[in-house]
mmCIF file of C-alpha atoms in Angstrom:
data_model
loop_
_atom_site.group_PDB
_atom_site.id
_atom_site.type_symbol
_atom_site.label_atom_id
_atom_site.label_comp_id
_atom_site.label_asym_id
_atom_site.label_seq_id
_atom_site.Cartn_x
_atom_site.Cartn_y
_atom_site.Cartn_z
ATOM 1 C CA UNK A 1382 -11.254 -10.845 1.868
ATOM 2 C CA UNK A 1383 -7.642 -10.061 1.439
ATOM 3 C CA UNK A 1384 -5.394 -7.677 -0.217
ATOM 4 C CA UNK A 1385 -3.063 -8.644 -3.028
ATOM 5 C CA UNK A 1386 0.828 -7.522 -2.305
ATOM 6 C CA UNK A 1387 4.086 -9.049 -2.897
ATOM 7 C CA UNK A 1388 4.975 -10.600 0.526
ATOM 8 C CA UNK A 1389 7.866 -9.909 2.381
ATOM 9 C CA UNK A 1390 10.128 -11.846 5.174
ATOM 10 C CA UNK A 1391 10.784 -8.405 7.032
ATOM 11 C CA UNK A 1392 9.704 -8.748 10.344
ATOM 12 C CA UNK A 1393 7.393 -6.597 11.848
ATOM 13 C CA UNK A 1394 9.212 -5.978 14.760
ATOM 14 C CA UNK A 1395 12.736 -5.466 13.406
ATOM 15 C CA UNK A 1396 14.537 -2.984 16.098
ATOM 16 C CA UNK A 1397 16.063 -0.861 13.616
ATOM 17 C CA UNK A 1398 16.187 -0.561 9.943
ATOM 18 C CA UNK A 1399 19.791 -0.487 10.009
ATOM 19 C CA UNK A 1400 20.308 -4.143 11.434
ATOM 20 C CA UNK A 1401 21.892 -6.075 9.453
ATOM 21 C CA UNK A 1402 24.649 -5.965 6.542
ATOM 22 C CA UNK A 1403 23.879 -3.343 3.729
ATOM 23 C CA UNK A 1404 25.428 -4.346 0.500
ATOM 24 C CA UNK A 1405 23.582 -2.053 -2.025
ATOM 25 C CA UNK A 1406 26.493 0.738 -2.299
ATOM 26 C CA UNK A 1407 27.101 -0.445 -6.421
ATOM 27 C CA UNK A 1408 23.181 0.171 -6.642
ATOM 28 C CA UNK A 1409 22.834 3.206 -9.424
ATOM 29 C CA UNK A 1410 19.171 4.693 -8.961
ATOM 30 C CA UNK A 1411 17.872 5.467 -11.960
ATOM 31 C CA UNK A 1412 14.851 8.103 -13.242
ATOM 32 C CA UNK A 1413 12.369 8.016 -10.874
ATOM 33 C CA UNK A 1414 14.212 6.456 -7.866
ATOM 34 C CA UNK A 1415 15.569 7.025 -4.695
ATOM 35 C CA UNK A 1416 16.718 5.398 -1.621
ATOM 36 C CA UNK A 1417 13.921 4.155 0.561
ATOM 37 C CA UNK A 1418 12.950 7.229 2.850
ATOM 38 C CA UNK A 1419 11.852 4.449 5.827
ATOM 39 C CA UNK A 1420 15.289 5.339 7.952
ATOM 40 C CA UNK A 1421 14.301 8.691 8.027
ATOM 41 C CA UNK A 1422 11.120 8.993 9.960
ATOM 42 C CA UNK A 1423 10.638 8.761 13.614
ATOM 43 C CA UNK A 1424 8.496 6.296 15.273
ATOM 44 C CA UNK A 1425 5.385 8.440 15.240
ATOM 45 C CA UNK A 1426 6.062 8.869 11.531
ATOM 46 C CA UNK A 1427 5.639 5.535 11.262
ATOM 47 C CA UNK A 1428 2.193 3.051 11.055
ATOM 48 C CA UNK A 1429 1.247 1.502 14.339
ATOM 49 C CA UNK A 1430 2.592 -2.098 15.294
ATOM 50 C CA UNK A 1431 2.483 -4.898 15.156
ATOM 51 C CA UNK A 1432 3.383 -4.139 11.184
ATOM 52 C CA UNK A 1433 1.674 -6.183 8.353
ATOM 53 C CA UNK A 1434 4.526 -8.285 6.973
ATOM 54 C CA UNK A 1435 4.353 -6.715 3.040
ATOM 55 C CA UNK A 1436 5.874 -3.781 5.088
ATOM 56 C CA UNK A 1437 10.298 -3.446 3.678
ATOM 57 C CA UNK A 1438 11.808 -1.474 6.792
ATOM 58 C CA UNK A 1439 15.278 -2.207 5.186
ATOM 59 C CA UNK A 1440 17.596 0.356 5.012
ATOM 60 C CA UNK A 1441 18.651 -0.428 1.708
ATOM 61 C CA UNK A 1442 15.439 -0.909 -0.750
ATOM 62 C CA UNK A 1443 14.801 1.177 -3.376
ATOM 63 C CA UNK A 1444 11.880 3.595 -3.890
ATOM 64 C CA UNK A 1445 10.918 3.648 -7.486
ATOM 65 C CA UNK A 1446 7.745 5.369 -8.937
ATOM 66 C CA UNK A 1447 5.753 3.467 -11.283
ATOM 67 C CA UNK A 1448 2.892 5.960 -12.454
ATOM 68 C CA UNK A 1449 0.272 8.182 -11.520
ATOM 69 C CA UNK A 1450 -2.839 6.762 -9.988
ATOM 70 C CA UNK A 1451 -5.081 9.938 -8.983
ATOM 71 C CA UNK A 1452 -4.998 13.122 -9.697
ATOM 72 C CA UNK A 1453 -6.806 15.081 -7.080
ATOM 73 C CA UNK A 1454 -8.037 19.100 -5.697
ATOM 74 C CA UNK A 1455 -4.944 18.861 -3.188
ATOM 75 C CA UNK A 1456 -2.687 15.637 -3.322
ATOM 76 C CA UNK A 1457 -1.778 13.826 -6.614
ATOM 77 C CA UNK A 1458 -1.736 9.903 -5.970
ATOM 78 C CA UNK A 1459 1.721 7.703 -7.465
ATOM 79 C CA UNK A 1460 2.356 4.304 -7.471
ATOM 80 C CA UNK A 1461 5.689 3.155 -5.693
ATOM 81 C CA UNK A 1462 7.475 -0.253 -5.472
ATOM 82 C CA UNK A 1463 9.593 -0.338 -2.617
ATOM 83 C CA UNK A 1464 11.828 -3.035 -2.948
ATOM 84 C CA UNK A 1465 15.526 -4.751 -2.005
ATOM 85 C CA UNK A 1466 17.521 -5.188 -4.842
ATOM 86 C CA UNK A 1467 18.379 -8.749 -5.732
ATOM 87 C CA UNK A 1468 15.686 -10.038 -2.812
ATOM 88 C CA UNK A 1469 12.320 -10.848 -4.497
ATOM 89 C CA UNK A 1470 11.081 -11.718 -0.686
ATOM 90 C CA UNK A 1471 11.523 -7.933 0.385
ATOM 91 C CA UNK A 1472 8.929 -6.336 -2.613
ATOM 92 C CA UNK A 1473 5.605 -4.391 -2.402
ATOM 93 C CA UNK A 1474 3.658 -2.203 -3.694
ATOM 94 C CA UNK A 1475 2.783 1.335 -2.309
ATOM 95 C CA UNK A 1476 0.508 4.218 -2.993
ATOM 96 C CA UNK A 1477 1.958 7.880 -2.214
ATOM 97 C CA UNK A 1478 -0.229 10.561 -1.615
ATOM 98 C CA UNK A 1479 1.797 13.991 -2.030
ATOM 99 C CA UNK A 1480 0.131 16.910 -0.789
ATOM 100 C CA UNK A 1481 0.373 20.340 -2.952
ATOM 101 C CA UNK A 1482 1.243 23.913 -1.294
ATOM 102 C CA UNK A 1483 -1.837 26.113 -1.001
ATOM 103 C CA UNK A 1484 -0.730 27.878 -4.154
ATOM 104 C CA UNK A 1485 -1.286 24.217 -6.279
ATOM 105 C CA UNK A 1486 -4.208 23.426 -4.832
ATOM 106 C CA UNK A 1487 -7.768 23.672 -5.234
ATOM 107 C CA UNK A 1488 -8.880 22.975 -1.767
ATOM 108 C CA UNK A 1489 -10.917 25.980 -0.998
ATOM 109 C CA UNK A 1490 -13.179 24.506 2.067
ATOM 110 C CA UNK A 1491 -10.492 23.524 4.179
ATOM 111 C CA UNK A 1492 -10.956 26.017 6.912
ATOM 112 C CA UNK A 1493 -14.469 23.739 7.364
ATOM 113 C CA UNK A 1494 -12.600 20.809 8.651
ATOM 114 C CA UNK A 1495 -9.895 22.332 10.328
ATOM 115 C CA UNK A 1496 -11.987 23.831 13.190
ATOM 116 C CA UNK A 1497 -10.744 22.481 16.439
ATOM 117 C CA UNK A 1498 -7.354 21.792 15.248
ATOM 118 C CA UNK A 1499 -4.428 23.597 16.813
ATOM 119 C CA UNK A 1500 -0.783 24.448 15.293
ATOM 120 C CA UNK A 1501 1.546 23.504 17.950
ATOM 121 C CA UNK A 1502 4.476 25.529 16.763
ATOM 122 C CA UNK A 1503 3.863 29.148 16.878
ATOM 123 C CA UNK A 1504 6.397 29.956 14.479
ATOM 124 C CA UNK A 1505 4.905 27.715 12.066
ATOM 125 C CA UNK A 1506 1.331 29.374 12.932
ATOM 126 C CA UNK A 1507 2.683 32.912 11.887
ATOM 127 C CA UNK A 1508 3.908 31.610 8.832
ATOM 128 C CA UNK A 1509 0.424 30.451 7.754
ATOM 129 C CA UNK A 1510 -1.252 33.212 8.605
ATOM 130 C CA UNK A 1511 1.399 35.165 6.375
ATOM 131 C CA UNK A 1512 1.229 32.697 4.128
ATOM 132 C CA UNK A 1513 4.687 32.330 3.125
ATOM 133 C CA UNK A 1514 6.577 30.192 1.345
ATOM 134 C CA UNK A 1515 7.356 28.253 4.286
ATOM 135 C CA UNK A 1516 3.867 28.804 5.968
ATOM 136 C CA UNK A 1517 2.424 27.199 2.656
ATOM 137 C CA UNK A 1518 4.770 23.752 3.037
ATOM 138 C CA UNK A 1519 3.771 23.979 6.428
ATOM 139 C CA UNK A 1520 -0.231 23.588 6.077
ATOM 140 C CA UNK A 1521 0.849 21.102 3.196
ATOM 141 C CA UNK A 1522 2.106 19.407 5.758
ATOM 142 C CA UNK A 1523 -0.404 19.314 8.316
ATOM 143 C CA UNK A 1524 -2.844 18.090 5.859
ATOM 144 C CA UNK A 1525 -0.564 15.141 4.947
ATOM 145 C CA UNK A 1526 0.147 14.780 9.434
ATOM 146 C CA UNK A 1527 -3.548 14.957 9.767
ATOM 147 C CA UNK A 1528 -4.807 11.930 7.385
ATOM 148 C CA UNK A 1529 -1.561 10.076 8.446
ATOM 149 C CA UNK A 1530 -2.966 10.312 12.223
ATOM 150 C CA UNK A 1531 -6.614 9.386 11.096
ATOM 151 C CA UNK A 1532 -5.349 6.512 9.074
ATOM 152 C CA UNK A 1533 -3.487 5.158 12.132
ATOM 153 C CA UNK A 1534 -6.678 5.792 14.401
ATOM 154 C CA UNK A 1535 -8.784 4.143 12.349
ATOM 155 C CA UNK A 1536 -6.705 1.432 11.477
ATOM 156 C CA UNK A 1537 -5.932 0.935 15.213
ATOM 157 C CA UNK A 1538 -10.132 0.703 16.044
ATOM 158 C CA UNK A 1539 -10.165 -1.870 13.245
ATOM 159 C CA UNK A 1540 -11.882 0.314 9.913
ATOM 160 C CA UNK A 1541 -11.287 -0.716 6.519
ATOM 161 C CA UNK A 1542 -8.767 1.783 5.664
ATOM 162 C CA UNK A 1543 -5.216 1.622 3.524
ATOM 163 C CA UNK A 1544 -2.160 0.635 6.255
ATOM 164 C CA UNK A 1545 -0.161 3.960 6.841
ATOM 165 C CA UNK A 1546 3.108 2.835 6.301
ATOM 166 C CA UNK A 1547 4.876 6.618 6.996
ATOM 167 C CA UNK A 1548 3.976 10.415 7.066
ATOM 168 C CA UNK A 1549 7.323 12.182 5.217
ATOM 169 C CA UNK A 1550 6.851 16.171 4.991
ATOM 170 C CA UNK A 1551 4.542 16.121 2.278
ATOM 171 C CA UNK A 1552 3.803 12.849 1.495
ATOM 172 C CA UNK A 1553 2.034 9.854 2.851
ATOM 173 C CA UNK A 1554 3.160 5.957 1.872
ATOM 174 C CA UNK A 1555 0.165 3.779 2.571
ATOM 175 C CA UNK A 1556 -0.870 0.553 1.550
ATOM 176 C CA UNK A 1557 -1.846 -0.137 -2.333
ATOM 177 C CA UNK A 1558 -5.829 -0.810 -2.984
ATOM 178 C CA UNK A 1559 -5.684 -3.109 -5.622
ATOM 179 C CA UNK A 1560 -4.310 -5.714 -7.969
ATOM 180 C CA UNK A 1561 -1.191 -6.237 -10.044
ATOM 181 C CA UNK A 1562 -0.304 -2.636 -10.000
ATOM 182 C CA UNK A 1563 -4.244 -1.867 -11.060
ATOM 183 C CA UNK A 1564 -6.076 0.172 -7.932
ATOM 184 C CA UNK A 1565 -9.437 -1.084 -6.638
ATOM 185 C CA UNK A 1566 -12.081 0.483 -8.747
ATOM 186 C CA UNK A 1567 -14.467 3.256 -7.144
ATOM 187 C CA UNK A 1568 -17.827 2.433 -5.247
ATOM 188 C CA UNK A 1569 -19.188 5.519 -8.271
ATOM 189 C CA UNK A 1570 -17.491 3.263 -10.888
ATOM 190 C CA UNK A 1571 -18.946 -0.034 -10.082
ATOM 191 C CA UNK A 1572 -21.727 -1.796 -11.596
ATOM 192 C CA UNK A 1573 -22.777 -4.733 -9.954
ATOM 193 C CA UNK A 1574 -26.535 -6.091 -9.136
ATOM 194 C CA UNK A 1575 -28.944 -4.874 -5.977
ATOM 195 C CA UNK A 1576 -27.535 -7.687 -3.887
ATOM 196 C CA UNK A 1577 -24.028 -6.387 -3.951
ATOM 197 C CA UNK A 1578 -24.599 -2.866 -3.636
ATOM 198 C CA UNK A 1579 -26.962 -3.597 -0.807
ATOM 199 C CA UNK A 1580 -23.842 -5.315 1.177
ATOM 200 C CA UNK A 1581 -21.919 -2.213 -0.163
ATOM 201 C CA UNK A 1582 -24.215 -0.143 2.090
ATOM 202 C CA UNK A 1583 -23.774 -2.160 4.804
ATOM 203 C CA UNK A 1584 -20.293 -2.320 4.694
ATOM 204 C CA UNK A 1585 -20.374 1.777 4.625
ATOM 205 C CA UNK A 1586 -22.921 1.691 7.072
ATOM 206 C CA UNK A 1587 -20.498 -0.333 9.628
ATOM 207 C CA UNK A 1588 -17.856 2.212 8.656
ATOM 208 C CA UNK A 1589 -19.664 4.758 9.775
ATOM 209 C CA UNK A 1590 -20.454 3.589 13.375
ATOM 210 C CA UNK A 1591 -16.796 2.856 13.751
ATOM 211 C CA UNK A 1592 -16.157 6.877 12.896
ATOM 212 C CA UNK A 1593 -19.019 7.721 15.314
ATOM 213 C CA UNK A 1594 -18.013 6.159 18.566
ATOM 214 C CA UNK A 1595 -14.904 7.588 17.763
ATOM 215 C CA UNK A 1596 -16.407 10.995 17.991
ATOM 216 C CA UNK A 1597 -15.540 11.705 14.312
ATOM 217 C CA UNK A 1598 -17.100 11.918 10.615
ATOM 218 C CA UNK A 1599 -15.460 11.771 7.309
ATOM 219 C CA UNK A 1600 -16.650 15.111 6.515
ATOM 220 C CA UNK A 1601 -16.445 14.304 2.638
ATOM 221 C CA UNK A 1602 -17.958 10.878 2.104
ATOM 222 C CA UNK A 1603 -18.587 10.169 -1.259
ATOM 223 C CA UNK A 1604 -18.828 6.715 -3.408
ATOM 224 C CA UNK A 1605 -16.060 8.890 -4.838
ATOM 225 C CA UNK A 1606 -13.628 8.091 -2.270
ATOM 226 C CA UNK A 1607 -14.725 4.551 -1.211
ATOM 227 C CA UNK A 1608 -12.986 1.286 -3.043
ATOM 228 C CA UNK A 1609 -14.528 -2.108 -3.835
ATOM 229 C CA UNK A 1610 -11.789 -4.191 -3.657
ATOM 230 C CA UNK A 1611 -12.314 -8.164 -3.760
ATOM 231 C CA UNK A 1612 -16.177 -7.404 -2.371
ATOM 232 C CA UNK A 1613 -14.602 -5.273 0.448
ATOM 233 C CA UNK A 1614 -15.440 -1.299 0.680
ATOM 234 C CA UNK A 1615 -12.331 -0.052 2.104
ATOM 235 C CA UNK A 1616 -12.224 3.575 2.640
ATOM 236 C CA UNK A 1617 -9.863 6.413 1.810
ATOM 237 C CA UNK A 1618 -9.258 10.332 1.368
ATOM 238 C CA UNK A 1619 -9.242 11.422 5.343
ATOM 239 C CA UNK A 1620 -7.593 14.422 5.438
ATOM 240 C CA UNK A 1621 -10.311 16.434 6.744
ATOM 241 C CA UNK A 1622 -12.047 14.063 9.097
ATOM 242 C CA UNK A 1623 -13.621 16.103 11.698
ATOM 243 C CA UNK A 1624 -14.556 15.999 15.312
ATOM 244 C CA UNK A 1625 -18.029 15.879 15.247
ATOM 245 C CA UNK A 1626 -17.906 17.728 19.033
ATOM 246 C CA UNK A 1627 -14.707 20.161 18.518
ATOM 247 C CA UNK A 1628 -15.717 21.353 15.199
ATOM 248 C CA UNK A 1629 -18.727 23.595 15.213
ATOM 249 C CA UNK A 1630 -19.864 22.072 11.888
ATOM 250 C CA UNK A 1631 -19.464 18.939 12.376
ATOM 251 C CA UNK A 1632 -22.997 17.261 12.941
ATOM 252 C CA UNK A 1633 -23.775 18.933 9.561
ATOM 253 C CA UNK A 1634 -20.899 17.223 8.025
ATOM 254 C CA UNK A 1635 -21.729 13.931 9.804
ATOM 255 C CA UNK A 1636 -25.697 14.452 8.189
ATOM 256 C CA UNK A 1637 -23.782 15.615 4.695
ATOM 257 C CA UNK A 1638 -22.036 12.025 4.697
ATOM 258 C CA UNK A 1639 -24.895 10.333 5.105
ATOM 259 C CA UNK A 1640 -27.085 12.149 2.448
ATOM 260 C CA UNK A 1641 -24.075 11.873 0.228
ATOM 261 C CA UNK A 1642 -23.945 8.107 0.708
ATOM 262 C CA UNK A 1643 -28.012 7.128 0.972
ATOM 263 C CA UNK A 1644 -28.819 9.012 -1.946
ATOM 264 C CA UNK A 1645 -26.298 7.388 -4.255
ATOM 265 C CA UNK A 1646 -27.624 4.572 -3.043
ATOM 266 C CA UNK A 1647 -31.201 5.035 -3.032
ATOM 267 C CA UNK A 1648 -30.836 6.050 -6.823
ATOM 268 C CA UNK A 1649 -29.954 2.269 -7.750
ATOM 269 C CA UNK A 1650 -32.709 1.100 -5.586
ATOM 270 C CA UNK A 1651 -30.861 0.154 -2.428
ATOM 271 C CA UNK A 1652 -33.008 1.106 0.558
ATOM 272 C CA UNK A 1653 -31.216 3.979 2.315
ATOM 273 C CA UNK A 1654 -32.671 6.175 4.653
ATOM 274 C CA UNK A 1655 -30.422 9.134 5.298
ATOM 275 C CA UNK A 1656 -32.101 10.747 8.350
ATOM 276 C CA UNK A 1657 -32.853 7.398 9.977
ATOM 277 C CA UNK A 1658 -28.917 6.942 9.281
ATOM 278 C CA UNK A 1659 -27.877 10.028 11.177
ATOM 279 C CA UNK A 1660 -29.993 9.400 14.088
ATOM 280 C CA UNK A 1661 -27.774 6.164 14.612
ATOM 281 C CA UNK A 1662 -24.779 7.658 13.750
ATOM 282 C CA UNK A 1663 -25.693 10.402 16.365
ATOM 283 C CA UNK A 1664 -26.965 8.037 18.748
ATOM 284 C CA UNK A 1665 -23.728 5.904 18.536
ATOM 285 C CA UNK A 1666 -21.841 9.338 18.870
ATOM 286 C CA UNK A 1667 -23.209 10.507 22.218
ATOM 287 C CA UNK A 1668 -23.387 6.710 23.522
#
């Protein structure tokens, strides 16, 4: 199946968004726009090449937000059109996840999942502990660096996850679940017959493995936070995907998953064993 964006004739491989003649100094952003922030981040800021071709690296499109899609414990959810003004060929559609400061959040497990993870800057790692105001933007910030590097992982080994366009402070741009501005629907909010939901689960299931031999779990796995999109369960929300070696907890989070998945399941008659589940998944783990 295939995801609905507005194409675009940016190549993948452009060497630098500022190739090229930029004509766009007349452009007056309005409310709710700014200057695409695609200049500004380094290459590992960036999603992993080859780029899909929806992807606008020009210097001069437009960011403008279109709504809200999700409102969520840490990280709100918008909907942004990135686009070149007068070029209908260089459009698309994006979602951006911006992450709160500890103080606006409700996130109050997230020393769980970041067990095993290290601070590099020391200065930074002071500033948490104090929790100032700059130690707060900073462990905004990781969270945001840490689902932006999970996205790209899994993206890389080939799991149904949203294209990570770019990690900006705060906020991740990733590809848009959906259709005509309308995100994919929940796996909790859909309703269709034992046949579907059965290739659901085996979608998820296939998921799964692909986080296993990678050595990790989602460590909050919920049909909460998977999308049916065109009969495809792509999944999203990894901010706290663990190492199910470096983090002490996480073969419990791994089993969690898969109770949290087989039992939705199970309740509309699917067949969904959640300990015969984690054996694989542990199996494929330690493989």
């Amino acid at each position: 199946m295939s995801f609905l964006f507005a194409s675009s004739d940016a190549s993948p491989s452009d060497s630098s968004p500022f190739d090229g003649e930029l004509s766009f100094a007349d452009v007056t952003l309005g409310e709710g726009q700014r200057w695409t922030t695609w200049p500004g981040a380094t290459p590992t800021e960036r999603g992993p090449e080859p780029r899909p071709a929806w992807v606008v690296t020009s210097a001069g499109a437009v960011d403008t937000e279109l709504g809200i899609l999700k409102t969520g414990k840490e990280a709100d959810v918008f909907l942004i059109e990135r686009a070149v003004p007068d070029d209908p060929g260089q459009r698309t559609l994006l979602a951006a996840k911006r992450y709160r400061d500890s103080e606006h959040r409700d996130f109050h497990r997230s020393t769980m999942y970041t067990e095993g993870r290290r601070t590099r800057n020391s200065r930074d790692s002071r500033a948490m502990a104090k929790k100032s105001e700059h130690g707060r933007q900073v462990a905004a910030g990781q969270w945001a660096f840490a689902e932006f590097d999970a996205l790209r992982r899994m993206y890389g080994l080939g799991a149904p996850v949203p294209y990570p366009v770019q990690v900006s402070g705060t906020e991740i741009l990733m590809e848009f679940i959906g259709r005509d501005g309308a995100a994919a629907p929940r796996l909790a909010q859909v309703r269709d017959d034992r046949a579907a939901l059965e290739d659901c689960f085996a979608q998820i299931v296939a998921i799964m493995r692909i986080f296993a031999r990678a050595g990790f779990a989602h460590g909050d796995l919920s049909p909460y936070n998977l999308l049916v999109h065109e009969g495809r369960v792509v999944v999203i929300d990894l901010p706290q995907i663990v190492d199910t070696i470096a983090n002490p907890q996480g073969l419990e989070l791994l089993h969690r998953d898969c109770v949290n998945v087989c039992e939705w399941f199970s309740r509309r008659r699917v067949d969904a064993d959640a300990e015969g589940l984690f054996a694989e998944l542990l199996a494929e783990s330690f493989a």
